[in-house]
PDB file of C-alpha atoms in Angstrom:
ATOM      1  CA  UNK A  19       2.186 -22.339  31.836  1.00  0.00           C
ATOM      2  CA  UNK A  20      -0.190 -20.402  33.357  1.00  0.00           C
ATOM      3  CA  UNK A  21       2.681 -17.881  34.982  1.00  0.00           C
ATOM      4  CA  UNK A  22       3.778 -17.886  31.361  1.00  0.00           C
ATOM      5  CA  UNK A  23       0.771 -16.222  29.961  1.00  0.00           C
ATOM      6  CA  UNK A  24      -0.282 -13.877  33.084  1.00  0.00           C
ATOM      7  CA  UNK A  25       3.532 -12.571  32.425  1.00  0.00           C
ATOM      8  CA  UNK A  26       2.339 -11.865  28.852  1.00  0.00           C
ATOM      9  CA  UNK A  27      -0.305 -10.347  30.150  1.00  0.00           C
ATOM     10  CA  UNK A  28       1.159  -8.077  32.342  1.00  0.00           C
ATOM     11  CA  UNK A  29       4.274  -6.981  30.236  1.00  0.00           C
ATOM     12  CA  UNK A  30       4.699  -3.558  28.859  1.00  0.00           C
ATOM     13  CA  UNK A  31       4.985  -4.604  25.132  1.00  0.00           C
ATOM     14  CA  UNK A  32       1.172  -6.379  25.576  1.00  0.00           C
ATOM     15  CA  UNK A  33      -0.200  -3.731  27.433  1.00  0.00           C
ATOM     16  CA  UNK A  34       1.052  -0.958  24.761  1.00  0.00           C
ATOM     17  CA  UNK A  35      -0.400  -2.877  22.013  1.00  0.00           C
ATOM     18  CA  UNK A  36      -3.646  -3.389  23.893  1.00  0.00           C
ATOM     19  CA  UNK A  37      -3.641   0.712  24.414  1.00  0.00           C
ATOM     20  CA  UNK A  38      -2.799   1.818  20.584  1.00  0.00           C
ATOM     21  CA  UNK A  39      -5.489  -0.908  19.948  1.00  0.00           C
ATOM     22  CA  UNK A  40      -7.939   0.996  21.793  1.00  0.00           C
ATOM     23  CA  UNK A  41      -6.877   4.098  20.111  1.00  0.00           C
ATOM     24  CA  UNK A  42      -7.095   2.268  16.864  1.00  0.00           C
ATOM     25  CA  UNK A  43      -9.936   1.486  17.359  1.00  0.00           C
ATOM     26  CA  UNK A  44     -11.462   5.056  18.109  1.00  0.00           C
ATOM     27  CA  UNK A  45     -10.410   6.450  14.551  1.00  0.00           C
ATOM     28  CA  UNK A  46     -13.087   6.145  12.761  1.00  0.00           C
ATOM     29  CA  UNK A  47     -10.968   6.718   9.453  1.00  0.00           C
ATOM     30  CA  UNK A  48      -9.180   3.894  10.124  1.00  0.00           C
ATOM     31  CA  UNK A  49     -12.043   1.616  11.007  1.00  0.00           C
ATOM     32  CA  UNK A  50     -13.756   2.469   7.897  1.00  0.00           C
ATOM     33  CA  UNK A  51     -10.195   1.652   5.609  1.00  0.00           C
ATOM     34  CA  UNK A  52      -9.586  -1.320   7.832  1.00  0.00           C
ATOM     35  CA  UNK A  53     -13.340  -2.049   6.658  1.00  0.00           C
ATOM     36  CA  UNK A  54     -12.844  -1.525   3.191  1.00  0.00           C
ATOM     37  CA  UNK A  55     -10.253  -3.094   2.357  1.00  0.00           C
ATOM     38  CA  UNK A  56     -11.686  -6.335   3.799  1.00  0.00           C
ATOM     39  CA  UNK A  57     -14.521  -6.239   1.936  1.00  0.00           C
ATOM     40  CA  UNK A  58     -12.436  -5.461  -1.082  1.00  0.00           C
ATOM     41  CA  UNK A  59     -10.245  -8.329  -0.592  1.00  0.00           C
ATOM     42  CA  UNK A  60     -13.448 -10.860  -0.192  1.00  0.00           C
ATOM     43  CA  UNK A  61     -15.310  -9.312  -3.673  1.00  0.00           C
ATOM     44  CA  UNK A  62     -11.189  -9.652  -5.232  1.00  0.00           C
ATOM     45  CA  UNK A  63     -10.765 -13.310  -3.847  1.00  0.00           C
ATOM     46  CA  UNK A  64     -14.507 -14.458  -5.255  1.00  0.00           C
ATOM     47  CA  UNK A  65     -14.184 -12.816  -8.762  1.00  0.00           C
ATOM     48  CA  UNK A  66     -10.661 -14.918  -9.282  1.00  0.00           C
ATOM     49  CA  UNK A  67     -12.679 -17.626  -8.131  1.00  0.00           C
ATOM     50  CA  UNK A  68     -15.063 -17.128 -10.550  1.00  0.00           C
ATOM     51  CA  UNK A  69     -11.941 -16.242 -13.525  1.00  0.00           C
ATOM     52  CA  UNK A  70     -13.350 -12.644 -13.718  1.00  0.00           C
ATOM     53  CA  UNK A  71     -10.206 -10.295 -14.255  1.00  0.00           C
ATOM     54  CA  UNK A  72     -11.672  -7.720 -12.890  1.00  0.00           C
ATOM     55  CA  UNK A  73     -10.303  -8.727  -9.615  1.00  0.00           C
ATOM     56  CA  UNK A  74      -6.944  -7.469 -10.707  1.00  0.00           C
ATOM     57  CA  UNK A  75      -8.816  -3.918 -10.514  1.00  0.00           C
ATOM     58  CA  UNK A  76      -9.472  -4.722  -7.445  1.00  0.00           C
ATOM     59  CA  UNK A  77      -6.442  -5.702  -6.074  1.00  0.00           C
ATOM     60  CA  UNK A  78      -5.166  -2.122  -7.591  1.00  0.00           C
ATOM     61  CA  UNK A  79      -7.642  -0.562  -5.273  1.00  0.00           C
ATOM     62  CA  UNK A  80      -6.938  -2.391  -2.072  1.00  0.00           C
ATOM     63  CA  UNK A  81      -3.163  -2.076  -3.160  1.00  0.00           C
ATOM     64  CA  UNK A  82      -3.355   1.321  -2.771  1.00  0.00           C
ATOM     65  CA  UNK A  83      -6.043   1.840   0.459  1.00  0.00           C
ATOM     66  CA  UNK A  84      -3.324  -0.415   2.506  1.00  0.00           C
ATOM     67  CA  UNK A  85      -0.713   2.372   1.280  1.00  0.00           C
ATOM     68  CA  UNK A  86      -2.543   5.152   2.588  1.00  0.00           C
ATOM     69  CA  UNK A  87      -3.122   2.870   5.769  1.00  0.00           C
ATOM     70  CA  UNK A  88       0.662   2.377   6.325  1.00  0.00           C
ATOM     71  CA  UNK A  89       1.087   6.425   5.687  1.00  0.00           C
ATOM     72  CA  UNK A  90      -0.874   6.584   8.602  1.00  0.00           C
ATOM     73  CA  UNK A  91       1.599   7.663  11.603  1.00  0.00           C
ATOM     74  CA  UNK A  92      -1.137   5.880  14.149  1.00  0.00           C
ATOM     75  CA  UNK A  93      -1.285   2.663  11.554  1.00  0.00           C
ATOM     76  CA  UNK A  94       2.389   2.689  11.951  1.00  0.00           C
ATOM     77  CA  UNK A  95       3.015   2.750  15.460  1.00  0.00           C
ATOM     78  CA  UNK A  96      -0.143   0.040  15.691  1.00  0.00           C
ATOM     79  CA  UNK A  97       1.905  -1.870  13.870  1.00  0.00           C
ATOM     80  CA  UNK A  98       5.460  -1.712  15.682  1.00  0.00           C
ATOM     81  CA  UNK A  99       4.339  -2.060  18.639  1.00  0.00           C
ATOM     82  CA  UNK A 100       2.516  -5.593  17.206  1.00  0.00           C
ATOM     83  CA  UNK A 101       6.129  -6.856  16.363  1.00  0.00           C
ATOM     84  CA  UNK A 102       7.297  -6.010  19.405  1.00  0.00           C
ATOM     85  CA  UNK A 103       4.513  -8.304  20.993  1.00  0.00           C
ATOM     86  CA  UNK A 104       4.768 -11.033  18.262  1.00  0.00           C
ATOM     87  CA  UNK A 105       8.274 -10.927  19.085  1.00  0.00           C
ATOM     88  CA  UNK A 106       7.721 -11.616  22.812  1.00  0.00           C
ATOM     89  CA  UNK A 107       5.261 -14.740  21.506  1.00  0.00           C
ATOM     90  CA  UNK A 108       7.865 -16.161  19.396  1.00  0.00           C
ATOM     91  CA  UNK A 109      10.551 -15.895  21.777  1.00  0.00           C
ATOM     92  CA  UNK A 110       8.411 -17.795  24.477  1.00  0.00           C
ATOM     93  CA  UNK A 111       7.105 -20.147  22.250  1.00  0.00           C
ATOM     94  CA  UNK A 112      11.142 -20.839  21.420  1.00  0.00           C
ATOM     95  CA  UNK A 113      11.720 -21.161  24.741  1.00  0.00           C
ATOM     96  CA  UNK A 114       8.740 -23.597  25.657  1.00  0.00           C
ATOM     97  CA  UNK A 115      10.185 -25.515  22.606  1.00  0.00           C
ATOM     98  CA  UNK A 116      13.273 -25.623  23.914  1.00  0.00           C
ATOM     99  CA  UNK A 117      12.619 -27.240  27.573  1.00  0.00           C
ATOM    100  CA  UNK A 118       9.790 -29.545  25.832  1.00  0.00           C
ATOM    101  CA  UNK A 119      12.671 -30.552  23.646  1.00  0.00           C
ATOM    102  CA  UNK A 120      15.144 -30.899  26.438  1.00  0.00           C
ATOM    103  CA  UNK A 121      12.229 -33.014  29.040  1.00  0.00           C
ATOM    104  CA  UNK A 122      12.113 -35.773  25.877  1.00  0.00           C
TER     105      UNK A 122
END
């Protein structure tokens, strides 16, 4: 297991998404929609709580800040390259599956 996960580690697709991460990170734009819309999404999820309507305002609004974060050409290759990487964890975690499965 533990060759498993330092071959995570080391691969390409893990160290690319660590990298656009970082860069991710950096833009301060980003950060601060990233930001918003989280704190949007906790006032939306407490006013339907709470039966207030307003949240579906609110939902409009974070609705359309997560559009302009997937125009964002960075946003978008962020996000690619985390498929790729969930990709890699799903195919290993098939694979562990499978030999657990097989060892029973």
């Amino acid at each position: 297991m533990q060759e498993l996960f330092q071959a995570i580690q080391e691969s390409k697709e893990y160290q690319s998404y660590l990298n656009i991460g970082r860069v991710i990170e950096q833009d301060d734009e980003i950060v601060s929609l990233v930001n918003e819309i989280k704190k949007l999404q906790q006032k939306s999820v407490e006013l339907e709580y709470h039966h207030d309507e307003k949240y579906k305002e609110i939902d409009k609004e974070i609705e359309s800040k997560v559009q302009d974060l997937n125009n964002r050409p960075i946003y978008q290759e962020y996000l690619r390259r985390m498929d790729e990487f969930n990709d890699i964890i799903a195919e290993s975690s098939n694979q562990i599956e499978k030999y657990v499965n097989s060892k029973i």
